[in-house]
XYZ file of N, CA, C and O in Angstrom:
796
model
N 3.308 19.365 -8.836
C 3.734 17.972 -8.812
C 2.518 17.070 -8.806
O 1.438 17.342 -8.282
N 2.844 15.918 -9.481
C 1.442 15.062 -9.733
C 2.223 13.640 -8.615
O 3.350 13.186 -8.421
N 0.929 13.398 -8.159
C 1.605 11.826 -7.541
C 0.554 11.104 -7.710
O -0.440 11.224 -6.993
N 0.663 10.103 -8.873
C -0.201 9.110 -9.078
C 0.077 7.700 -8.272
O 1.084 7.062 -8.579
N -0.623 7.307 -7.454
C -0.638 6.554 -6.409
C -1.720 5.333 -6.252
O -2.758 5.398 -6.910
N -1.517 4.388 -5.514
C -2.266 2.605 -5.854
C -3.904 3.765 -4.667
O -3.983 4.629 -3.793
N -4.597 3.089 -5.343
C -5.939 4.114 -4.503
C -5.883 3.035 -3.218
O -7.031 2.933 -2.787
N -5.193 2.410 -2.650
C -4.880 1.916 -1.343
C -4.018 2.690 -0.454
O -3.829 2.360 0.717
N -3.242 4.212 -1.262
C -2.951 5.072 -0.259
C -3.388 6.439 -0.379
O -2.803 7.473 -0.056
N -4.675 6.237 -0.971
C -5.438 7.750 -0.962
C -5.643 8.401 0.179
O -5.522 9.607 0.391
N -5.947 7.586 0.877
C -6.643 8.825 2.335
C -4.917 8.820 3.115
O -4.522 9.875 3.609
N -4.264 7.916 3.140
C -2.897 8.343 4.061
C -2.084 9.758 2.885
O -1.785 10.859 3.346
N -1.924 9.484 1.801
C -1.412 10.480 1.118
C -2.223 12.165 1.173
O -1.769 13.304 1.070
N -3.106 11.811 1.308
C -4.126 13.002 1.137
C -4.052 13.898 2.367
O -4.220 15.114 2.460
N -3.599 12.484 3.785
C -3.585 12.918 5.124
C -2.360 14.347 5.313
O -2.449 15.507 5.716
N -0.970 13.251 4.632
C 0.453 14.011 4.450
C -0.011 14.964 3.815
O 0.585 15.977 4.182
N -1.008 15.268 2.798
C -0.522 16.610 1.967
C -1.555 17.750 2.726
O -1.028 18.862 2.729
N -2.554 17.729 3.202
C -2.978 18.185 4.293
C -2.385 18.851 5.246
O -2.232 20.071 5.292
N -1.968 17.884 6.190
C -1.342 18.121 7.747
C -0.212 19.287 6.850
O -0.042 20.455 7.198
N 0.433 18.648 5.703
C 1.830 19.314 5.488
C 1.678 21.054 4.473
O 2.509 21.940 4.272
N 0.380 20.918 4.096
C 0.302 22.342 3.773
C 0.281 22.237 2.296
O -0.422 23.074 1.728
N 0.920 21.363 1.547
C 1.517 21.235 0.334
C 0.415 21.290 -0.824
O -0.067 20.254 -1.282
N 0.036 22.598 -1.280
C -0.966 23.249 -1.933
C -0.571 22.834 -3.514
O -1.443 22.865 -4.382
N 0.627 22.496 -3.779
C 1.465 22.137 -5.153
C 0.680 20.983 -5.615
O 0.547 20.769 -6.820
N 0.166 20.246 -4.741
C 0.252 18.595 -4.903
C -0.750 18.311 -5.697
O -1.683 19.101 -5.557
N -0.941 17.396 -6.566
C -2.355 16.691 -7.224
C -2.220 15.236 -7.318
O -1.387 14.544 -7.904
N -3.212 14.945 -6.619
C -3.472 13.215 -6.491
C -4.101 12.449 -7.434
O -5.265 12.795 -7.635
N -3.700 11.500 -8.093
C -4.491 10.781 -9.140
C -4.112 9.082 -8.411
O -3.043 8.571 -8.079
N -5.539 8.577 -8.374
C -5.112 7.096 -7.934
C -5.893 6.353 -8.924
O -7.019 6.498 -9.400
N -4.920 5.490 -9.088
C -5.347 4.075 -9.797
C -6.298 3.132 -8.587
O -6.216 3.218 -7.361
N -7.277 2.152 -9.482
C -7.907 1.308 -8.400
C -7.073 0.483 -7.286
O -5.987 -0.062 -7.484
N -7.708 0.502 -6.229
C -7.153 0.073 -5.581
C -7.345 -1.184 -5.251
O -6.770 -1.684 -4.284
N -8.189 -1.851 -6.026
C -8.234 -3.778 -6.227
C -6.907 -4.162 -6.957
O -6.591 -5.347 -6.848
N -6.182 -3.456 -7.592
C -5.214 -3.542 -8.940
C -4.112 -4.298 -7.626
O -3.292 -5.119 -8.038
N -4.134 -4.038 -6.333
C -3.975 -5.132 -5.118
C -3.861 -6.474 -5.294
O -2.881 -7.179 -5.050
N -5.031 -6.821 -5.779
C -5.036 -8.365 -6.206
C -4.549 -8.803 -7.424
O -4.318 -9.990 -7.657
N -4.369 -7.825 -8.279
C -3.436 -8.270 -9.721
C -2.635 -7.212 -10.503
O -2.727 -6.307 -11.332
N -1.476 -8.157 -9.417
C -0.058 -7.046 -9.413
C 0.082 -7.047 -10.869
O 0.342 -5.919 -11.288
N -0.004 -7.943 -11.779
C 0.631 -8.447 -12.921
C -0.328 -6.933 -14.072
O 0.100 -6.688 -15.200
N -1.346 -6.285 -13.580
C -1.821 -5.390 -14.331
C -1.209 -3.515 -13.872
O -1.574 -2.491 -14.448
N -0.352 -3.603 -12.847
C 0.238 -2.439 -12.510
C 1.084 -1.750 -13.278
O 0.761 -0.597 -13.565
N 2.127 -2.198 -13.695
C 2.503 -1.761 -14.613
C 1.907 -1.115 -16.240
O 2.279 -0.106 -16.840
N 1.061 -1.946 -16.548
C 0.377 -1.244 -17.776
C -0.309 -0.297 -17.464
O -0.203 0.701 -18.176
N -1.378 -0.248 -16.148
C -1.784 0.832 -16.023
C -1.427 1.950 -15.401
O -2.106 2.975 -15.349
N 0.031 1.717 -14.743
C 0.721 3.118 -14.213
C 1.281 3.686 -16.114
O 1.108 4.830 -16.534
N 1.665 3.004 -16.602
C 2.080 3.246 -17.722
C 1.313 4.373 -18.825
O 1.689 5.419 -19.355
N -0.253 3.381 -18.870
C -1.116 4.347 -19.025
C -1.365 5.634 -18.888
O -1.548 6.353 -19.870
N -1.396 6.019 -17.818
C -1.317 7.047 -16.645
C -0.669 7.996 -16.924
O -1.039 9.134 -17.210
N 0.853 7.341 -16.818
C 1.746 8.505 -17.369
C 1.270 8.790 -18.994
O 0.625 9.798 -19.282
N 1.567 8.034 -19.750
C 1.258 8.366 -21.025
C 0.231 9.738 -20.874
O 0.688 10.764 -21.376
N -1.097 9.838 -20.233
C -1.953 10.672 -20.505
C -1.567 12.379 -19.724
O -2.135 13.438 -19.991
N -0.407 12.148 -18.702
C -0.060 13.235 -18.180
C 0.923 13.606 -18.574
O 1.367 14.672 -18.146
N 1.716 12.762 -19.664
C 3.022 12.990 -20.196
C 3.181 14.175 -20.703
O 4.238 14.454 -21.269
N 2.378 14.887 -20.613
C 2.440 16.167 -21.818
C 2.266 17.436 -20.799
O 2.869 18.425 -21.214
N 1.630 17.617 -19.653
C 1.525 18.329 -18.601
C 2.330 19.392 -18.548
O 2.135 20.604 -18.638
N 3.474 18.575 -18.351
C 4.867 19.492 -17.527
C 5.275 19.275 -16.219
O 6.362 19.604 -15.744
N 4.249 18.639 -15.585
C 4.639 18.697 -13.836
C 5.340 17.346 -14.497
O 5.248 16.559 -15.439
N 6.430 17.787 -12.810
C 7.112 16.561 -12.051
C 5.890 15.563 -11.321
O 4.914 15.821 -10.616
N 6.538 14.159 -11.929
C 5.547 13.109 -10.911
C 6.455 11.862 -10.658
O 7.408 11.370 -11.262
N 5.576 11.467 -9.198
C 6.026 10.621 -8.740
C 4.661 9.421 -8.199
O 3.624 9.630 -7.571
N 5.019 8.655 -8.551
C 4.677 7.367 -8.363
C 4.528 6.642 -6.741
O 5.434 6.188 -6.042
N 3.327 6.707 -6.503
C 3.076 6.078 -4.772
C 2.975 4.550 -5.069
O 2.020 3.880 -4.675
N 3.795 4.147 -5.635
C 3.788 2.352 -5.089
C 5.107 2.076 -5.317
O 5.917 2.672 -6.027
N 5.253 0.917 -4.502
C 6.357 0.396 -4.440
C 6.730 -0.631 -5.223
O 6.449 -0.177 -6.332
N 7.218 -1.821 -5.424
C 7.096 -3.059 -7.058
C 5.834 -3.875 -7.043
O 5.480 -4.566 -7.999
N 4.955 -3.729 -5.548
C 4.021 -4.732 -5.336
C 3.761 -5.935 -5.959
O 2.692 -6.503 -6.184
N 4.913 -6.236 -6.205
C 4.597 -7.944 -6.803
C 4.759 -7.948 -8.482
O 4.259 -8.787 -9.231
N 5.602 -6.775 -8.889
C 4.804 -6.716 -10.410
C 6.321 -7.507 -10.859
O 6.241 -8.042 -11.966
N 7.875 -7.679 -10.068
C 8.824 -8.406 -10.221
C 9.349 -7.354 -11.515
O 9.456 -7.818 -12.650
N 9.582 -6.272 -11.301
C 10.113 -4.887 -11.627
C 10.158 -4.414 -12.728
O 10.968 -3.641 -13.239
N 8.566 -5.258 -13.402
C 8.016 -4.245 -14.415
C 7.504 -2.868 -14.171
O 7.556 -2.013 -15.055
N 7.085 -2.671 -13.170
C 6.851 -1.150 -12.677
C 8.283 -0.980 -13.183
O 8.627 -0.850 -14.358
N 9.250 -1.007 -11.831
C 10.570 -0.216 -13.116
C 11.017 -0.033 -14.060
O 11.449 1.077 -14.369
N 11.067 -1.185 -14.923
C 10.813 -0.884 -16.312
C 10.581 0.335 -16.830
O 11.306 1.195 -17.329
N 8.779 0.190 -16.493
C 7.869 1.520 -17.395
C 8.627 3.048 -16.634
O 8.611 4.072 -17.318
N 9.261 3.087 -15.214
C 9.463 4.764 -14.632
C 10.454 4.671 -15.199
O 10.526 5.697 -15.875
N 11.530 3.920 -15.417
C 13.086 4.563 -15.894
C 12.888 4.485 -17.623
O 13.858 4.728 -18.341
N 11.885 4.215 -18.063
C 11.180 4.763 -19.390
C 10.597 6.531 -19.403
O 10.832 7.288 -20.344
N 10.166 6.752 -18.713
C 9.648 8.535 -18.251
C 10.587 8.858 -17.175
O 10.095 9.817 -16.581
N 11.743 8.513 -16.611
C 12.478 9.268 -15.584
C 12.101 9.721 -14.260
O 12.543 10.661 -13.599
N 11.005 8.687 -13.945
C 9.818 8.622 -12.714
C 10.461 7.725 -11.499
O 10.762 6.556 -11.740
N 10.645 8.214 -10.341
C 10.482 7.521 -8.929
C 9.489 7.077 -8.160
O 8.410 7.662 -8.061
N 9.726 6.237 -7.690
C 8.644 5.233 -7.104
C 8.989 5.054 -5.609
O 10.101 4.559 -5.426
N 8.302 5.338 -4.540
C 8.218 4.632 -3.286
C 9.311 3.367 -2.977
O 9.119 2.613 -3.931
N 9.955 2.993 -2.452
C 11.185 2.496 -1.636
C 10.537 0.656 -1.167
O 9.536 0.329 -0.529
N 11.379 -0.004 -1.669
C 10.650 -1.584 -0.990
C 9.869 -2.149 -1.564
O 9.404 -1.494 -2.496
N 9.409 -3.280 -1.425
C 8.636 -4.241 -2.034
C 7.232 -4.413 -1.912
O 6.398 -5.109 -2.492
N 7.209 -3.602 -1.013
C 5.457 -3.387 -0.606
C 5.051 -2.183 -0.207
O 5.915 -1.308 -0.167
N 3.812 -1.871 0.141
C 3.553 -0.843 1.350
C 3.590 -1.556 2.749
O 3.639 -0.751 3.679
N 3.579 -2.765 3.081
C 3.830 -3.486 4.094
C 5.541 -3.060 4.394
O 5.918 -2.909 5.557
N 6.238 -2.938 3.545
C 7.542 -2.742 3.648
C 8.059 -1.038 4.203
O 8.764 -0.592 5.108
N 7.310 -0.514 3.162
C 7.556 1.155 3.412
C 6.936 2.082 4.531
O 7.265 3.222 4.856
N 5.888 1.215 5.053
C 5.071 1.536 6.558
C 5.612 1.112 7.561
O 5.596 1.761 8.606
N 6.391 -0.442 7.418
C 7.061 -0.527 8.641
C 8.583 -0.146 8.661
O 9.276 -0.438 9.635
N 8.970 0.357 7.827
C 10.547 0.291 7.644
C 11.553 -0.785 7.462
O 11.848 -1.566 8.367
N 12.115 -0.813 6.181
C 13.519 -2.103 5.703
C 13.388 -2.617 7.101
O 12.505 -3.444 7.329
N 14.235 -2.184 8.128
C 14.568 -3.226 8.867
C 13.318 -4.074 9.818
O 13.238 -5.296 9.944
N 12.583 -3.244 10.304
C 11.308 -3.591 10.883
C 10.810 -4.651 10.458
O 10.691 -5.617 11.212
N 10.328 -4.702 8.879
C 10.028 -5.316 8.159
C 10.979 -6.976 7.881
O 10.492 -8.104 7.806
N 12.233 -6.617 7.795
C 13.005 -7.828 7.603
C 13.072 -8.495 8.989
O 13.363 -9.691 8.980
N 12.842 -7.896 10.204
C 12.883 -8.271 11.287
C 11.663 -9.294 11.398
O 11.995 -10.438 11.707
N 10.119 -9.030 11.169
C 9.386 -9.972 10.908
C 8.909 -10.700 10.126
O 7.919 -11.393 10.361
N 9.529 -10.671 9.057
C 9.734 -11.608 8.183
C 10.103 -12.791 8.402
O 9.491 -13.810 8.085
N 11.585 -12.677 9.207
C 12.577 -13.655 9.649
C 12.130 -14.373 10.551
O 12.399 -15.573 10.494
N 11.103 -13.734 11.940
C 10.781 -13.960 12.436
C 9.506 -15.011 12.680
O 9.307 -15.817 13.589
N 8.773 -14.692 11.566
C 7.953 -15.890 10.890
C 7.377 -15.686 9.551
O 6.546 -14.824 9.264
N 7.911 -16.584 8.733
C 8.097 -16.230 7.079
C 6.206 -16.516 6.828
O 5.603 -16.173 5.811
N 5.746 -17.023 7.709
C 4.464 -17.223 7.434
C 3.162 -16.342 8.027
O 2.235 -16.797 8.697
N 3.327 -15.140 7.650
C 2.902 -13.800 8.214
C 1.908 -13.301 6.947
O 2.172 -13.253 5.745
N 0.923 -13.020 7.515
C -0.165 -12.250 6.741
C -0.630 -10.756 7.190
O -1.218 -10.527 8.246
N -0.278 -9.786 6.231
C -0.350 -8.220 6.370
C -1.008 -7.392 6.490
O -1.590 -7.501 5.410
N -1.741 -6.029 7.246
C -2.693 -5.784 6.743
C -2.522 -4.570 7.180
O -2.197 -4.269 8.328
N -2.763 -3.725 6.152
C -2.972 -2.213 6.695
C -3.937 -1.309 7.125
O -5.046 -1.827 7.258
N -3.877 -0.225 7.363
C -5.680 0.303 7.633
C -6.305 0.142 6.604
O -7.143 -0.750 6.739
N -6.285 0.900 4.953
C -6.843 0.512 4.204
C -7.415 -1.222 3.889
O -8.558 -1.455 3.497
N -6.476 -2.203 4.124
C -6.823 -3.792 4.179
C -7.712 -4.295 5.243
O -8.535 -5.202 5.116
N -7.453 -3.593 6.331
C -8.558 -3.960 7.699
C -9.928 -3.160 6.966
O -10.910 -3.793 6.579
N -9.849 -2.236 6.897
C -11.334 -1.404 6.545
C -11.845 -2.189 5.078
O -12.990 -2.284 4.636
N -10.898 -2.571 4.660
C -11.536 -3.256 3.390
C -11.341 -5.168 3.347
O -11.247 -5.660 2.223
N -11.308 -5.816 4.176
C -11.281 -6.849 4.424
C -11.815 -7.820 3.729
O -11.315 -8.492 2.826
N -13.332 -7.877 4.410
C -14.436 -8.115 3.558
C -14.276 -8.435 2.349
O -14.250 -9.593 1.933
N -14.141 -7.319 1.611
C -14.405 -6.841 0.087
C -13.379 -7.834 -0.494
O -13.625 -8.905 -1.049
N -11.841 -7.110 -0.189
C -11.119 -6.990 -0.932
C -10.200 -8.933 -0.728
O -9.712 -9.559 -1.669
N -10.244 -9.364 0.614
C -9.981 -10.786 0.867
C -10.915 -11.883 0.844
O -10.741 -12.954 0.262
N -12.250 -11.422 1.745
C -13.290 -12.399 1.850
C -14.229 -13.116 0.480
O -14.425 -14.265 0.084
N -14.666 -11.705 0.033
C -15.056 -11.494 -0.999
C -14.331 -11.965 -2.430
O -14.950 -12.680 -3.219
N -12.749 -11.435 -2.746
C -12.887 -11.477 -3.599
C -12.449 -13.149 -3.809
O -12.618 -13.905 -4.767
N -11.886 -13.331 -2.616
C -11.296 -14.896 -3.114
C -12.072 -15.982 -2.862
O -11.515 -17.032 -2.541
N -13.276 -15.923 -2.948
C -14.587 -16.110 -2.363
C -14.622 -16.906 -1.096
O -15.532 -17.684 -0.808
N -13.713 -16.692 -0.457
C -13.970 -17.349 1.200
C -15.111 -17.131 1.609
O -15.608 -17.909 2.423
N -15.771 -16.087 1.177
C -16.997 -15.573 1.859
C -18.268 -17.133 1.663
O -18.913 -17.745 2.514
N -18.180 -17.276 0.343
C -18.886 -18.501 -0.074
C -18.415 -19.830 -0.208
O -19.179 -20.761 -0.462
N -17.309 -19.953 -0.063
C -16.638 -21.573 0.437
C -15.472 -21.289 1.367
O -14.334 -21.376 0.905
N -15.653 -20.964 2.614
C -15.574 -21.329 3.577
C -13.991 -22.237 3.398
O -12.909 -21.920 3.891
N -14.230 -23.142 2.740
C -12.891 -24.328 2.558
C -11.262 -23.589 2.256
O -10.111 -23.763 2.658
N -11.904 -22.789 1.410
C -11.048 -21.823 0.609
C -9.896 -21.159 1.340
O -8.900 -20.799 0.712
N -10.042 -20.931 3.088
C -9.399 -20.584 3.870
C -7.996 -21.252 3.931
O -6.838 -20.853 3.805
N -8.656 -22.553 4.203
C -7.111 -22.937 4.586
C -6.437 -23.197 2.819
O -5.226 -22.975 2.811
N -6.797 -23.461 1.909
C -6.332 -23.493 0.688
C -5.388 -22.151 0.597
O -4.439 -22.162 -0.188
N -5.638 -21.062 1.359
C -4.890 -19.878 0.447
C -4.148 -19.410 1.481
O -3.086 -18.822 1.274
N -4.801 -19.697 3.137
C -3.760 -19.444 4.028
C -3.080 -20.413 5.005
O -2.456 -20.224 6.049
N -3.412 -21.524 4.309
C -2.836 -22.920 5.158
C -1.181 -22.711 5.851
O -0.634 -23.307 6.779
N -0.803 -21.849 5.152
C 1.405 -21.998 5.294
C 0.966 -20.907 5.941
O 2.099 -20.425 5.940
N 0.013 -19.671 6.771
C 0.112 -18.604 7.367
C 0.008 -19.081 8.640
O -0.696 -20.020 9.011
N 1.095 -18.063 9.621
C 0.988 -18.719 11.464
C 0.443 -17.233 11.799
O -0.492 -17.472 12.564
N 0.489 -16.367 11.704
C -0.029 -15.126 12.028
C -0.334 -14.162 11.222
O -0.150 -14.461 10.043
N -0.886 -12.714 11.478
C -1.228 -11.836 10.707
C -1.163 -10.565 11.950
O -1.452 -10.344 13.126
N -0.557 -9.941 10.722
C 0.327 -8.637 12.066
C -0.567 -7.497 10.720
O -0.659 -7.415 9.495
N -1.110 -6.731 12.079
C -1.207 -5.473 11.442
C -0.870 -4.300 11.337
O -1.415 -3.571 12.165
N -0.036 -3.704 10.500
C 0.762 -2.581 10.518
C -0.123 -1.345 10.966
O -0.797 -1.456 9.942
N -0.553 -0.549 11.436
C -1.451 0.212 11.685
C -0.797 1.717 11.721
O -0.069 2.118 12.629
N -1.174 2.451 10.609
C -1.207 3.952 10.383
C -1.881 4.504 11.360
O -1.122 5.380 11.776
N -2.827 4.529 11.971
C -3.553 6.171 12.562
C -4.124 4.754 13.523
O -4.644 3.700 13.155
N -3.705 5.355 15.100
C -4.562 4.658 15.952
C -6.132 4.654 16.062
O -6.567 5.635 16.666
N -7.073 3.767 15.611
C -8.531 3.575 15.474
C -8.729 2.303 15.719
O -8.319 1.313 15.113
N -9.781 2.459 17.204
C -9.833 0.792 17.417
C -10.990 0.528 16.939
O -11.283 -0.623 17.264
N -12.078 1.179 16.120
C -12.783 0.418 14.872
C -11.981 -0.473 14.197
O -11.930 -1.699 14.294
N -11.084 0.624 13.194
C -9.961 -0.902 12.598
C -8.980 -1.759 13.408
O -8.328 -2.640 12.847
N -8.871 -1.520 14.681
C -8.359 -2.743 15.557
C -8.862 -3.673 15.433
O -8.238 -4.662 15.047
N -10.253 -3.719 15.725
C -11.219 -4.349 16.037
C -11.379 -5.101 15.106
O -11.597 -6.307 15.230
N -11.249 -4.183 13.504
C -11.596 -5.532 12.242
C -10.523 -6.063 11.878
O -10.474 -6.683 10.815
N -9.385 -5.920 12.732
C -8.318 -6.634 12.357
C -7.929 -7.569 12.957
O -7.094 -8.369 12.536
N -8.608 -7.612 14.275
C -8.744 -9.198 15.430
C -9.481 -9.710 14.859
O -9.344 -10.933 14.869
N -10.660 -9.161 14.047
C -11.985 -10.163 13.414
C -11.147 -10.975 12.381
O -11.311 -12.195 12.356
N -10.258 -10.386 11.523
C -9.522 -10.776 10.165
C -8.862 -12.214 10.468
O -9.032 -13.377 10.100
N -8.185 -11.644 11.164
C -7.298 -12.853 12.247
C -7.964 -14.078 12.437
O -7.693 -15.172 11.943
N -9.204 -13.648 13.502
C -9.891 -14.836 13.784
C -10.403 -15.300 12.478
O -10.034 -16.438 12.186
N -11.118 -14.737 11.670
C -11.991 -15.140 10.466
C -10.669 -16.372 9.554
O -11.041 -17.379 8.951
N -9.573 -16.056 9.646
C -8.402 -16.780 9.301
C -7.948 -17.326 10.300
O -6.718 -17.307 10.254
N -8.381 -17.870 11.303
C -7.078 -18.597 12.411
C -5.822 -18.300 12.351
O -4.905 -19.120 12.400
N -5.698 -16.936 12.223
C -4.172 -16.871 12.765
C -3.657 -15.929 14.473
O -3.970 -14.980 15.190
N -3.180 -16.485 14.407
C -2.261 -15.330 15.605
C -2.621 -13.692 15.380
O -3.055 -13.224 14.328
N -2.415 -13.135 16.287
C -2.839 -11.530 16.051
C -1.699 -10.782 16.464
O -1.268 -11.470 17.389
N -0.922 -9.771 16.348
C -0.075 -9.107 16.457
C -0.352 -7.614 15.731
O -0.535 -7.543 14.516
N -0.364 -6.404 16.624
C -0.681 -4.983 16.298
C 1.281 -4.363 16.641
O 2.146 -4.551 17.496
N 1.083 -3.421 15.072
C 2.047 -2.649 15.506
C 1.220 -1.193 14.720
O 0.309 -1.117 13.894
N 1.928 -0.310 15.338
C 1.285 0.970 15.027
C 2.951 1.774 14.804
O 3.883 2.147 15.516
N 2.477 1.724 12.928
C 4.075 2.054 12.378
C 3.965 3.453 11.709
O 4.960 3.942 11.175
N 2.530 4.237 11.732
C 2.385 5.656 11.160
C 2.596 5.644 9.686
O 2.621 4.617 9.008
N 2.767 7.028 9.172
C 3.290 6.711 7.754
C 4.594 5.700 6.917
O 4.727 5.280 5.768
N 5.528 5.587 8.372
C 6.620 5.479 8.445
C 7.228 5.862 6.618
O 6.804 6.931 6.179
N 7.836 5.314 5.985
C 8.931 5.475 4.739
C 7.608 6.292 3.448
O 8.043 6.862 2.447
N 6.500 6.227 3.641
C 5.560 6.808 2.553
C 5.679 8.470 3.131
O 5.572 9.395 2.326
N 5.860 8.665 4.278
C 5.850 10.162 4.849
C 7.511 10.762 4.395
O 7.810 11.797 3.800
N 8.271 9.817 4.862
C 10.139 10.278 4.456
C 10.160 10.418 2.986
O 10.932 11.242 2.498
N 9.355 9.665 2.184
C 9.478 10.034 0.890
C 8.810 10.913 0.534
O 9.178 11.360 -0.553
N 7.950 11.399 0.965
C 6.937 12.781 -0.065
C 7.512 13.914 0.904
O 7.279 15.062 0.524
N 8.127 13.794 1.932
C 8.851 14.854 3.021
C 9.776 15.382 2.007
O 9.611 16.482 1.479
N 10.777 14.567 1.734
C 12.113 14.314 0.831
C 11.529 15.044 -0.525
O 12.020 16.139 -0.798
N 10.485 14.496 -1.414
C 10.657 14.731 -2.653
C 9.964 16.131 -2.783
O 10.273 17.126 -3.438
N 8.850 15.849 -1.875
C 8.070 17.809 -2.349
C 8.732 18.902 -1.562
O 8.645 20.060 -1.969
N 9.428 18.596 -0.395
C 10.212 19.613 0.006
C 11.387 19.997 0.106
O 11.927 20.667 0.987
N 11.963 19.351 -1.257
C 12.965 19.211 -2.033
C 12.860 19.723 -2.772
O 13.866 20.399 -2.985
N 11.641 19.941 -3.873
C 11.322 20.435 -5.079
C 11.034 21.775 -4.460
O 11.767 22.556 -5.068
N 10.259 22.522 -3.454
C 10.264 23.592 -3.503
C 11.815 24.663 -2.902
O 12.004 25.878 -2.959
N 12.775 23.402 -2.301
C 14.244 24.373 -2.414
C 14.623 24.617 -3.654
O 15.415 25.507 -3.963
N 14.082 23.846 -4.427
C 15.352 24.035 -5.666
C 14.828 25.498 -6.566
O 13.697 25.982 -6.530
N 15.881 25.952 -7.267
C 15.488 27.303 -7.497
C 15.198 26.994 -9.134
O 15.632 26.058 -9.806
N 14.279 28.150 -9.556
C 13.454 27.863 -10.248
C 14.318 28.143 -11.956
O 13.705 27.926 -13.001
């Protein structure tokens, strides 16, 4: 089985296939800036498949619509491909309801996962150049009241850069520690599913 996946869940996917034994598995990730421009996901999961299309393995797809407004679906129900559950990985880490729970709770919430805390810097400061105008802050997070961080694997290194994130943005801070949550039920489900079925 191939699971081509956003390279924002390489090391948690890599973690599951590890811990879980699953010797079948082969990981291919797309960049994981492709974050900041949902609108190019689709062509290049598309890509992707195209070049493994010929293989033979079963694959599945580690992202969820991330913003692409369901051109990703499109291109999988074109190859007969499944995709990760929800609208985000913010969604599939904390679980549907979890997730709709703080949403509701304040629609003006900013996300961040381990991969987003460890890559902060880079991937927020940097690329939207807050780093060098400063002003830029409240321009992009002016409507944000907090920033909750979903947190996979307890590490208070990335605690730590995720109170910095917060502060570096004036928002509120809020930690939840949600594990793989729905990215683990799905590769549980699909690869140990595939090895009941008879051959």
């Amino acid at each position: 089985m191939l699971i081509i996946a956003c390279g924002a869940l390489a090391r948690e996917i890599n973690a599951l296939v590890a811990a879980n034994g699953w010797q079948q598995v082969r990981l291919q990730c797309l960049p994981a800036d492709l974050h900041n421009h949902p609108e190019r996901i689709a062509g290049a999961v598309q890509d992707k498949l195209g070049e493994v299309g010929r293989t033979g393995e079963r694959v599945f797809v580690a992202y969820a619509d991330c913003g692409t407004g369901g051109r990703l679906d499109q291109v999988l129900r074109e190859h007969g491909v499944e995709r990760l559950p929800g609208a985000h990985c913010y969604e599939f880490y904390a679980g549907e309801r979890v997730f709709a729970e703080l949403a509701a709770a304040e629609p003006g919430t900013f996300y961040l996962t381990d991969f987003l805390a460890r890559h902060f810097d880079r991937l927020v400061m940097r690329e939207l150049g807050i780093d060098r105008h400063p002003q830029l802050a409240s321009m992009y997070f002016g409507h944000y009241r907090r920033l909750v961080y979903l947190a996979q694997r307890e590490d208070p290194a990335l605690l730590q850069a995720a109170e910095r994130a917060a502060e570096q943005l004036g928002l509120a801070f809020e930690y939840r520690h949600t594990g793989y949550g729905d990215l683990q039920v799905s590769l549980v489900r699909l690869i140990e599913g595939e090895e009941q079925c008879p051959n």
